[in-house]
Coordinates of C-alpha atoms in Angstrom, one line a residue:
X55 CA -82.8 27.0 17.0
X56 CA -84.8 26.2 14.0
X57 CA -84.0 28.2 10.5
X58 CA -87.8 29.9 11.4
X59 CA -86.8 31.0 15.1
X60 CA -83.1 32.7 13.6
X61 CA -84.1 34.1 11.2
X62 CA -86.6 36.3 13.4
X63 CA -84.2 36.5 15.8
X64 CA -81.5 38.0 13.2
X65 CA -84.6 40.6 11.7
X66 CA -85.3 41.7 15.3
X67 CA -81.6 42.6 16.1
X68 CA -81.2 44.3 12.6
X69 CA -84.6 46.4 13.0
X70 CA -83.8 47.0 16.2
X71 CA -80.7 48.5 15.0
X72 CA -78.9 47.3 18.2
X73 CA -76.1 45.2 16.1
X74 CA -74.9 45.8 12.9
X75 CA -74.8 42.3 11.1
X76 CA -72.3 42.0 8.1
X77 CA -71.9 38.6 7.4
X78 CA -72.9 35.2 8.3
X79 CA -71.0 32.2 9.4
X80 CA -72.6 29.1 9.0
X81 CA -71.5 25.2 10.0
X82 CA -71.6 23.1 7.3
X83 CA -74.4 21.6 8.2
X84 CA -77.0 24.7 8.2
X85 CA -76.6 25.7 4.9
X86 CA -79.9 26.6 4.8
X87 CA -79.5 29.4 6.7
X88 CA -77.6 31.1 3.7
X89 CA -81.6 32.0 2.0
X90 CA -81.5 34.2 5.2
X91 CA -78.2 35.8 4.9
X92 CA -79.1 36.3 1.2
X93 CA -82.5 37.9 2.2
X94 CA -80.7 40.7 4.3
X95 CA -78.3 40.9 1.3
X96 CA -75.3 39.7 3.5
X97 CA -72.9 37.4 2.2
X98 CA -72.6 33.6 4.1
X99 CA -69.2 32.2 5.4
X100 CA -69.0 28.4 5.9
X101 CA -67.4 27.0 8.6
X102 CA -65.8 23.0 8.1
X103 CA -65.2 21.5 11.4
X104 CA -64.4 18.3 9.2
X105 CA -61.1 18.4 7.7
X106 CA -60.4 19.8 4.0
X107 CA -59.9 16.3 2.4
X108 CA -63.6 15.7 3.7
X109 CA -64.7 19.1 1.9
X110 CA -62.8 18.2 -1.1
X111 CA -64.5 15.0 -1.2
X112 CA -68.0 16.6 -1.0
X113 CA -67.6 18.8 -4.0
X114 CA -66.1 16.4 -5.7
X115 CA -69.4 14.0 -5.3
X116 CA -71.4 17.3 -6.1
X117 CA -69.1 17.0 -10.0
X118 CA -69.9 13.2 -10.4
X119 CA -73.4 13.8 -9.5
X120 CA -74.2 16.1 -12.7
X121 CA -72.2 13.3 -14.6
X122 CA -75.3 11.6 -17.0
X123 CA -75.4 7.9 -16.7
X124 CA -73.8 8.4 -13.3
X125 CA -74.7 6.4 -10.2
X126 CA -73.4 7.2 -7.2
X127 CA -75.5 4.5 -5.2
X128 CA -73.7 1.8 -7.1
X129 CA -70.7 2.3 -5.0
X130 CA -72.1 1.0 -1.8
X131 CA -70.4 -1.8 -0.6
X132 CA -68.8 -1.7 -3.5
X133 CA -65.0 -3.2 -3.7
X134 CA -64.2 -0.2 -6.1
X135 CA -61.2 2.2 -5.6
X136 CA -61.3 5.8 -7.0
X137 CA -59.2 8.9 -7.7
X138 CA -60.2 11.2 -5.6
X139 CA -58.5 15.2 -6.0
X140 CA -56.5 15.8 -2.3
X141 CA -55.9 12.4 -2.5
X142 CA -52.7 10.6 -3.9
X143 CA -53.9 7.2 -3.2
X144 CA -57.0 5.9 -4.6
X145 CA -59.7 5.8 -2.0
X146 CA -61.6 2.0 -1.5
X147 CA -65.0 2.7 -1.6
X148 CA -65.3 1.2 1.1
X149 CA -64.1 4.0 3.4
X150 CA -66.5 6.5 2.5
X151 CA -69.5 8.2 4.4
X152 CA -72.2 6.0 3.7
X153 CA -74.7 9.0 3.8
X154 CA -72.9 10.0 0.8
X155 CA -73.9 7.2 -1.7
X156 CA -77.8 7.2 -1.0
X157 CA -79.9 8.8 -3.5
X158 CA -80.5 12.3 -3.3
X159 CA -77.6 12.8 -0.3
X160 CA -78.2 15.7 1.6
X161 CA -74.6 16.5 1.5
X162 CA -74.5 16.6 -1.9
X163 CA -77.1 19.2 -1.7
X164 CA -74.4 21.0 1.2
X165 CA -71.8 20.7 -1.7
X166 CA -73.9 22.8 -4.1
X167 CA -74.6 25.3 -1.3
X168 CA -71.0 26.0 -0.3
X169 CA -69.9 27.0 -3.5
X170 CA -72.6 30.0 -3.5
X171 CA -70.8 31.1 0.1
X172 CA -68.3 33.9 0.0
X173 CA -65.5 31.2 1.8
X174 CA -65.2 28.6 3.7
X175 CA -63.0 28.1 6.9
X176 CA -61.8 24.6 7.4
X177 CA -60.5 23.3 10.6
X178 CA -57.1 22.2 9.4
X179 CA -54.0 23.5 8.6
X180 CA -51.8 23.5 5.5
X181 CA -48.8 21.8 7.0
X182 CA -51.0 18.5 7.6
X183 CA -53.2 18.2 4.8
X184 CA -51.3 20.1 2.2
X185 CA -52.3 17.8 -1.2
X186 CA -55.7 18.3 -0.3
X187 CA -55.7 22.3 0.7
X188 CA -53.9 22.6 -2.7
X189 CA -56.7 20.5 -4.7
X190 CA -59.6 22.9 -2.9
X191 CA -57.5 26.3 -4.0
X192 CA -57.5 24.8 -7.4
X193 CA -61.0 23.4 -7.2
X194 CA -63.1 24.7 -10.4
X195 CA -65.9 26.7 -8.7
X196 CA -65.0 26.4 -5.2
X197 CA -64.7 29.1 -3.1
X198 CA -61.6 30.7 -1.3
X199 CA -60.9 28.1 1.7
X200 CA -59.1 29.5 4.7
X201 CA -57.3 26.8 6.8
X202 CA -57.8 28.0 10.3
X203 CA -56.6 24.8 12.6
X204 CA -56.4 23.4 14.7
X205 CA -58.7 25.0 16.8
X206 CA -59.2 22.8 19.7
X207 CA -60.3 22.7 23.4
X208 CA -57.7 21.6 25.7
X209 CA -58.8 22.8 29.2
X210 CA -58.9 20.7 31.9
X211 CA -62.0 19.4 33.7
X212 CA -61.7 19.6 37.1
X213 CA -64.7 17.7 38.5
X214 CA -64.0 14.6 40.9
X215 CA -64.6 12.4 38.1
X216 CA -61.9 13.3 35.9
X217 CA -59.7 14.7 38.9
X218 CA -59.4 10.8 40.1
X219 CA -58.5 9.8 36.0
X220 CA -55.1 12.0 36.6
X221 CA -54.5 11.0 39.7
X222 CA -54.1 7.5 38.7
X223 CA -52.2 8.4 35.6
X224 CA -49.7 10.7 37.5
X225 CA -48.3 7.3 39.2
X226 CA -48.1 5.6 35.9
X227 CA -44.5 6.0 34.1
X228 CA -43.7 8.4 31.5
X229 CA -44.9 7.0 27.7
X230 CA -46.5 4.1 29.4
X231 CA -50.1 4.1 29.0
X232 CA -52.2 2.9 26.1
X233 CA -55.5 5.0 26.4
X234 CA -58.6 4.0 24.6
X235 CA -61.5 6.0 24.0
X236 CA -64.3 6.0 21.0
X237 CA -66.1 9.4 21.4
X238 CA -69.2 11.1 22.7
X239 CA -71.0 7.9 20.4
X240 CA -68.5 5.4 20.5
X241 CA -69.9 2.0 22.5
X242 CA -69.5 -1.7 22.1
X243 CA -71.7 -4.5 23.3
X244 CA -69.9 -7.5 25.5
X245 CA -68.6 -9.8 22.9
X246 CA -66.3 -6.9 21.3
X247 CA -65.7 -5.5 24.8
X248 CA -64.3 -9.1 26.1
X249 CA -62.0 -8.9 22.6
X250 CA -60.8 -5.8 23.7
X251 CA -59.8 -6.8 27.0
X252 CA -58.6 -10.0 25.6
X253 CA -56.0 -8.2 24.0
X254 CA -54.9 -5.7 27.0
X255 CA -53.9 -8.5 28.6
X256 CA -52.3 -10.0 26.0
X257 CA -50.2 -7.1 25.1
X258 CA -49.0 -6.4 28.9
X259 CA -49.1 -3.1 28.5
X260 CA -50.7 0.0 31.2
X261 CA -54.1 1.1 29.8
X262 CA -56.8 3.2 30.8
X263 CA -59.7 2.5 28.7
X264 CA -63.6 4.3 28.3
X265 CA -66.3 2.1 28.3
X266 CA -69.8 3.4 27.5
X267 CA -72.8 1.4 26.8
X268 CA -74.7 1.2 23.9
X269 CA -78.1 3.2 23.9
X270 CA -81.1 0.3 23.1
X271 CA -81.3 -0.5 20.0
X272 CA -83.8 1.3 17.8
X273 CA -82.8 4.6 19.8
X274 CA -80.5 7.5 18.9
X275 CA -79.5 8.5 22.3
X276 CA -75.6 9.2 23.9
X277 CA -74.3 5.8 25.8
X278 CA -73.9 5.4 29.3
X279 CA -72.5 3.9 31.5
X280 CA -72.3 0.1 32.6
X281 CA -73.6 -0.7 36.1
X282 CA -71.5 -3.2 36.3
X283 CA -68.7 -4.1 33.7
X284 CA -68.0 -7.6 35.3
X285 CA -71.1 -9.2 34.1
X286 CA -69.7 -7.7 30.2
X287 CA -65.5 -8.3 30.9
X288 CA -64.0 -11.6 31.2
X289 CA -64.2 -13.2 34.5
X290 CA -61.5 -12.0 36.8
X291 CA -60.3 -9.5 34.1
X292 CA -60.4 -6.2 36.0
X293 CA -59.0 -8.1 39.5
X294 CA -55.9 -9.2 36.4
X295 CA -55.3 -6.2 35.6
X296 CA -55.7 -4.0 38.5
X297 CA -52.1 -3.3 38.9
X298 CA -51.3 -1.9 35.0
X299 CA -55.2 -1.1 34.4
X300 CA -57.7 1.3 34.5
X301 CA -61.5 0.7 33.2
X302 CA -63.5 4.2 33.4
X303 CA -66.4 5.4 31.5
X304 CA -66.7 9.0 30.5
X305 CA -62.9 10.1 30.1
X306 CA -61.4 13.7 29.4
X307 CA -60.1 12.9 26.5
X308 CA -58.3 16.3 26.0
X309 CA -56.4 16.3 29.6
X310 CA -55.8 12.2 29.1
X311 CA -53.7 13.1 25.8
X312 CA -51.9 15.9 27.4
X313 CA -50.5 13.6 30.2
X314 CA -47.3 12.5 29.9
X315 CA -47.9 9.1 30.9
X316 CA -49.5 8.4 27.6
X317 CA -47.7 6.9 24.5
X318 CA -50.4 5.4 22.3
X319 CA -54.4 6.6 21.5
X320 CA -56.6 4.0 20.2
X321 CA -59.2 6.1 18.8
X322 CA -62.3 6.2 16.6
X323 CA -60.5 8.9 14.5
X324 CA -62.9 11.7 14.9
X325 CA -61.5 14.7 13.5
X326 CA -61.3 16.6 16.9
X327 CA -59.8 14.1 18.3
X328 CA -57.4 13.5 15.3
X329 CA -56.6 17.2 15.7
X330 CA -56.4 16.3 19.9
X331 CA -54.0 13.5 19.4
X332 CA -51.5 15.6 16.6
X333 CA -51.5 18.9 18.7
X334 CA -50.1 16.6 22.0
X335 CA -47.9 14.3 19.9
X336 CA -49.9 10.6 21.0
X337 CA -49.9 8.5 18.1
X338 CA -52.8 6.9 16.7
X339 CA -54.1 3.2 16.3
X340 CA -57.2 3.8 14.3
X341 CA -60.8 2.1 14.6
X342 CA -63.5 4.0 12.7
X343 CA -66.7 3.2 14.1
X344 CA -69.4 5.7 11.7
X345 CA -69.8 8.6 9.3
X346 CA -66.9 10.3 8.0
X347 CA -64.0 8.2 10.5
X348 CA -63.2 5.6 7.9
X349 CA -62.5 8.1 5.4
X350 CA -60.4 10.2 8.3
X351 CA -58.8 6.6 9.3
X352 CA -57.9 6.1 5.9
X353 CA -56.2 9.0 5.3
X354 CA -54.0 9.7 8.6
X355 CA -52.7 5.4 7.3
X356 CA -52.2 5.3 3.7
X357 CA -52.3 9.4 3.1
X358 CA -50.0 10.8 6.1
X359 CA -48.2 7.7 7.9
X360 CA -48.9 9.4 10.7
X361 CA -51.2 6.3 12.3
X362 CA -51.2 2.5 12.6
X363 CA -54.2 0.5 11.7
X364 CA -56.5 -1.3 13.5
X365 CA -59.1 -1.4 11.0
X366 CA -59.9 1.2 8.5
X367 CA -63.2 -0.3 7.0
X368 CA -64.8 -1.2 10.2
X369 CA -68.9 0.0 10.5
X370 CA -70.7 0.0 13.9
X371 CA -74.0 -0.5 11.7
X372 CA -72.4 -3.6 9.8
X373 CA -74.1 -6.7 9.9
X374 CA -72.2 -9.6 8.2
X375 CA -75.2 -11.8 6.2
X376 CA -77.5 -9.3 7.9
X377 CA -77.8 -11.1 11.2
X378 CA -74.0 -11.4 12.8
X379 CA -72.3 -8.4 14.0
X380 CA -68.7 -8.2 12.4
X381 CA -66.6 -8.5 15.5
X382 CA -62.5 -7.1 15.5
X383 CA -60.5 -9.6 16.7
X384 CA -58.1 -9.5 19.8
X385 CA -55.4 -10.9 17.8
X386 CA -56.1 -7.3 15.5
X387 CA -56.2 -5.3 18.6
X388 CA -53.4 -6.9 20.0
X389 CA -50.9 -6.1 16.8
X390 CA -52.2 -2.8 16.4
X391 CA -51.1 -2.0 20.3
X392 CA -48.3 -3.3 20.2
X393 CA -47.3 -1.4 17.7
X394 CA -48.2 2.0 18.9
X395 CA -46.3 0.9 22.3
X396 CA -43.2 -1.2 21.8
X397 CA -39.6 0.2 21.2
X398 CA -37.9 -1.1 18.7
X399 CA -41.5 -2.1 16.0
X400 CA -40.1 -0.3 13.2
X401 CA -43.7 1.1 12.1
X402 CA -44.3 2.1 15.2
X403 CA -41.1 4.3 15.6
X404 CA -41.3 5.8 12.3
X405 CA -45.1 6.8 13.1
X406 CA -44.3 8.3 16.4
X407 CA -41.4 10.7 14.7
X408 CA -43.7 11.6 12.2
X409 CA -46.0 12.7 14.5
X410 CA -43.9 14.7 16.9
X411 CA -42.8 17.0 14.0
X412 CA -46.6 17.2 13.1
X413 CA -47.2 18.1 16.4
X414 CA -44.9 20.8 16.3
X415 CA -45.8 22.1 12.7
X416 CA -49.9 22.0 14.4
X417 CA -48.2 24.1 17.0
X418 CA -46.4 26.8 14.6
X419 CA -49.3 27.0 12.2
X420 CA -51.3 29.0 14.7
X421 CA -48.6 31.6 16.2
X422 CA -47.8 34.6 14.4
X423 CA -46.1 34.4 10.7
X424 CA -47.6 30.7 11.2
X425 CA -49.9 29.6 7.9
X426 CA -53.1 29.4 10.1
X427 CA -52.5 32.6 11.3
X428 CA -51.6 34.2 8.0
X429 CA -54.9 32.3 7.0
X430 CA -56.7 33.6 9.5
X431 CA -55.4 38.0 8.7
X432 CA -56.4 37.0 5.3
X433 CA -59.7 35.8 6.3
X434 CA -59.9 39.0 8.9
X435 CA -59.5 41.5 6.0
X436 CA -61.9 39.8 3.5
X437 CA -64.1 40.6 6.8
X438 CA -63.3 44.0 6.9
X439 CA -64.3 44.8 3.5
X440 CA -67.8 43.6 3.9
X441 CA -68.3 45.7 6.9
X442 CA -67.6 48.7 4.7
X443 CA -69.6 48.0 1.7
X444 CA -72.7 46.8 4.3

């Protein structure tokens, strides 16, 4: 729905006087549609499904963009670090959305938008990203910020597909299984894919790894699914590992992570799945693949402890010397594995605590006298009060 076609569709319902409209909330990314909350004279809500030191982050570009002599393009590929507020490391450059540096970023324009909205919800909560929820409350001109999260989706598929997934994982043994999985746009072509397996085998340990195709090139479509992954997997490599391996294609991530059989997430570090991982207590070996992940990667590393790294600058769109795609090593894979899977690797053990009592703080933070919760009553009475002025 266009911002045209909702707006008309909002007028209908308010002439109609079938609904009483007191408020708007908008995603992030339709900040537009705040001209037509303002039309009707109704105040606009923002809803972040990105986490708050993302937020943080965009304001904070919005400030250095009024700066004079001040250009933000200059940091691209840059090897500069830089203080960020909500952040107590200084963030490489290098981590940051791309979209971000260009000229005229359009979510620069979003940051200037969100600080005309009433508040902003942010799908987080306090416990996990406390530095940066305190920088936004003591942001200068930034509205209230309600941490609300995590609000997740954990119900179970139950089509064949993913039916036959836990099947297979029920026979594997508790904290076994390293599972790999890059999102709805995650894909690799068949030299990174035959890296990949390189270092499952290496490693020894159970997997169960999604493999989706990449759409053509040129084309911004979802990937599918190989028709046949032994013409893009080393020779013999899924007969190797039959007995500790599984290769699917689409996977339910949320039931995979619930499973008990899994001990270790190699992930693109999307923030869902970020949120996913915390809420079921499966630590995190991160590979960033596009738009805000590096800076998510980055942070759950150097910011929380709370992952290992496989890479934290790594760009699907990267072309070293413009022609040669920049490939992660098995060797890399291999390390970071093995240290989200063996007893005894230090890191590893200190990361997996970590993340258990996150797990149980994500838990707390939504059930009453929680800080989500409390969030949310405050955010439910701020409601209110706009329904009785409107």
């Amino acid at each position: 729905m266009n911002k045209q076609h909702a707006r008309d569709h909002v007028r209908k319902m308010v002439s109609t006087g079938s609904t009483q409209i007191a408020w708007f909330v908008i995603n992030l990314l339709c900040t537009r549609m705040m001209d037509g909350a303002a039309k009707l004279g109704l105040p606009s809500y923002i809803f972040s499904t990105s986490n708050a030191a993302v937020l943080g982050l965009l304001f904070h570009f919005d400030t250095l963009s009024r700066e004079p002599n001040r250009e933000i393009t200059e940091l691209k590929d840059s090897d500069i670090e830089l203080a960020v507020p909500g952040f107590v490391n200084p963030v490489p450059a290098k981590v940051l959305p791309s979209v971000l540096l260009e000229e005229e970023s359009v979510f620069i324009n979003i940051a200037k938008r969100m600080r005309e909205s009433k508040s902003i919800m942010v799908n987080t909560f306090a416990e996990l990203e406390s530095n940066a929820v305190r920088s936004l409350a003591e942001g200068d001109k930034v509205p209230p910020v309600y941490s609300v999260g995590p609000v997740i989706h954990l119900v179970k598929d139950k089509n064949e597909e993913a039916m036959e997934i836990m099947r297979w994982l029920d026979n594997q043994p508790p904290s076994s299984v390293v599972f790999l999985c890059f999102g709805s746009m995650g894909s690799f072509e068949g030299d990174q894919l035959r890296q990949i397996a390189q270092a499952l085998e290496q490693s020894g340990h159970r997997f169960l790894w999604s493999v989706r195709q990449p759409p053509p090139k040129g084309k911004r479509e979802i990937p599918g699914e190989y028709r046949d992954l032994n013409h893009v997997l080393p020779e013999g490599f899924i007969e190797r590992t039959t007995e500790i391996g599984k290769v699917i294609g689409w996977a339910p991530q949320a039931a995979v992570l619930t499973h008990t059989a899994v001990r270790g997430f190699v992930s693109h570090c999307g923030w869902n799945s970020i949120l996913e991982s915390l809420w079921c207590g499966v630590p995190v070996a991160t590979w960033p693949m596009y738009a805000k992940q590096q800076l998510n990667a980055f942070q759950l590393v150097k910011e929380l402890g709370l992952a290992v790294e496989i890479k934290l600058d790594y760009n699907k769109d990267f072309r070293q010397n413009g022609t040669e795609v920049v490939l992660v090593t098995a060797e890399e894979i291999e390390i970071g594995i093995k240290k989200l899977m063996e007893s005894g690797n230090e890191c590893g053990e200190k990361i997996k605590q970590r993340v258990k009592e996150m797990s149980e703080k994500s838990k707390i933070a939504v059930v009453e006298g929680g800080s989500s919760y409390r969030s949310i009553g405050l955010l439910i009475e701020e409601f209110m009060k706009n329904i009785l002025i409107n």
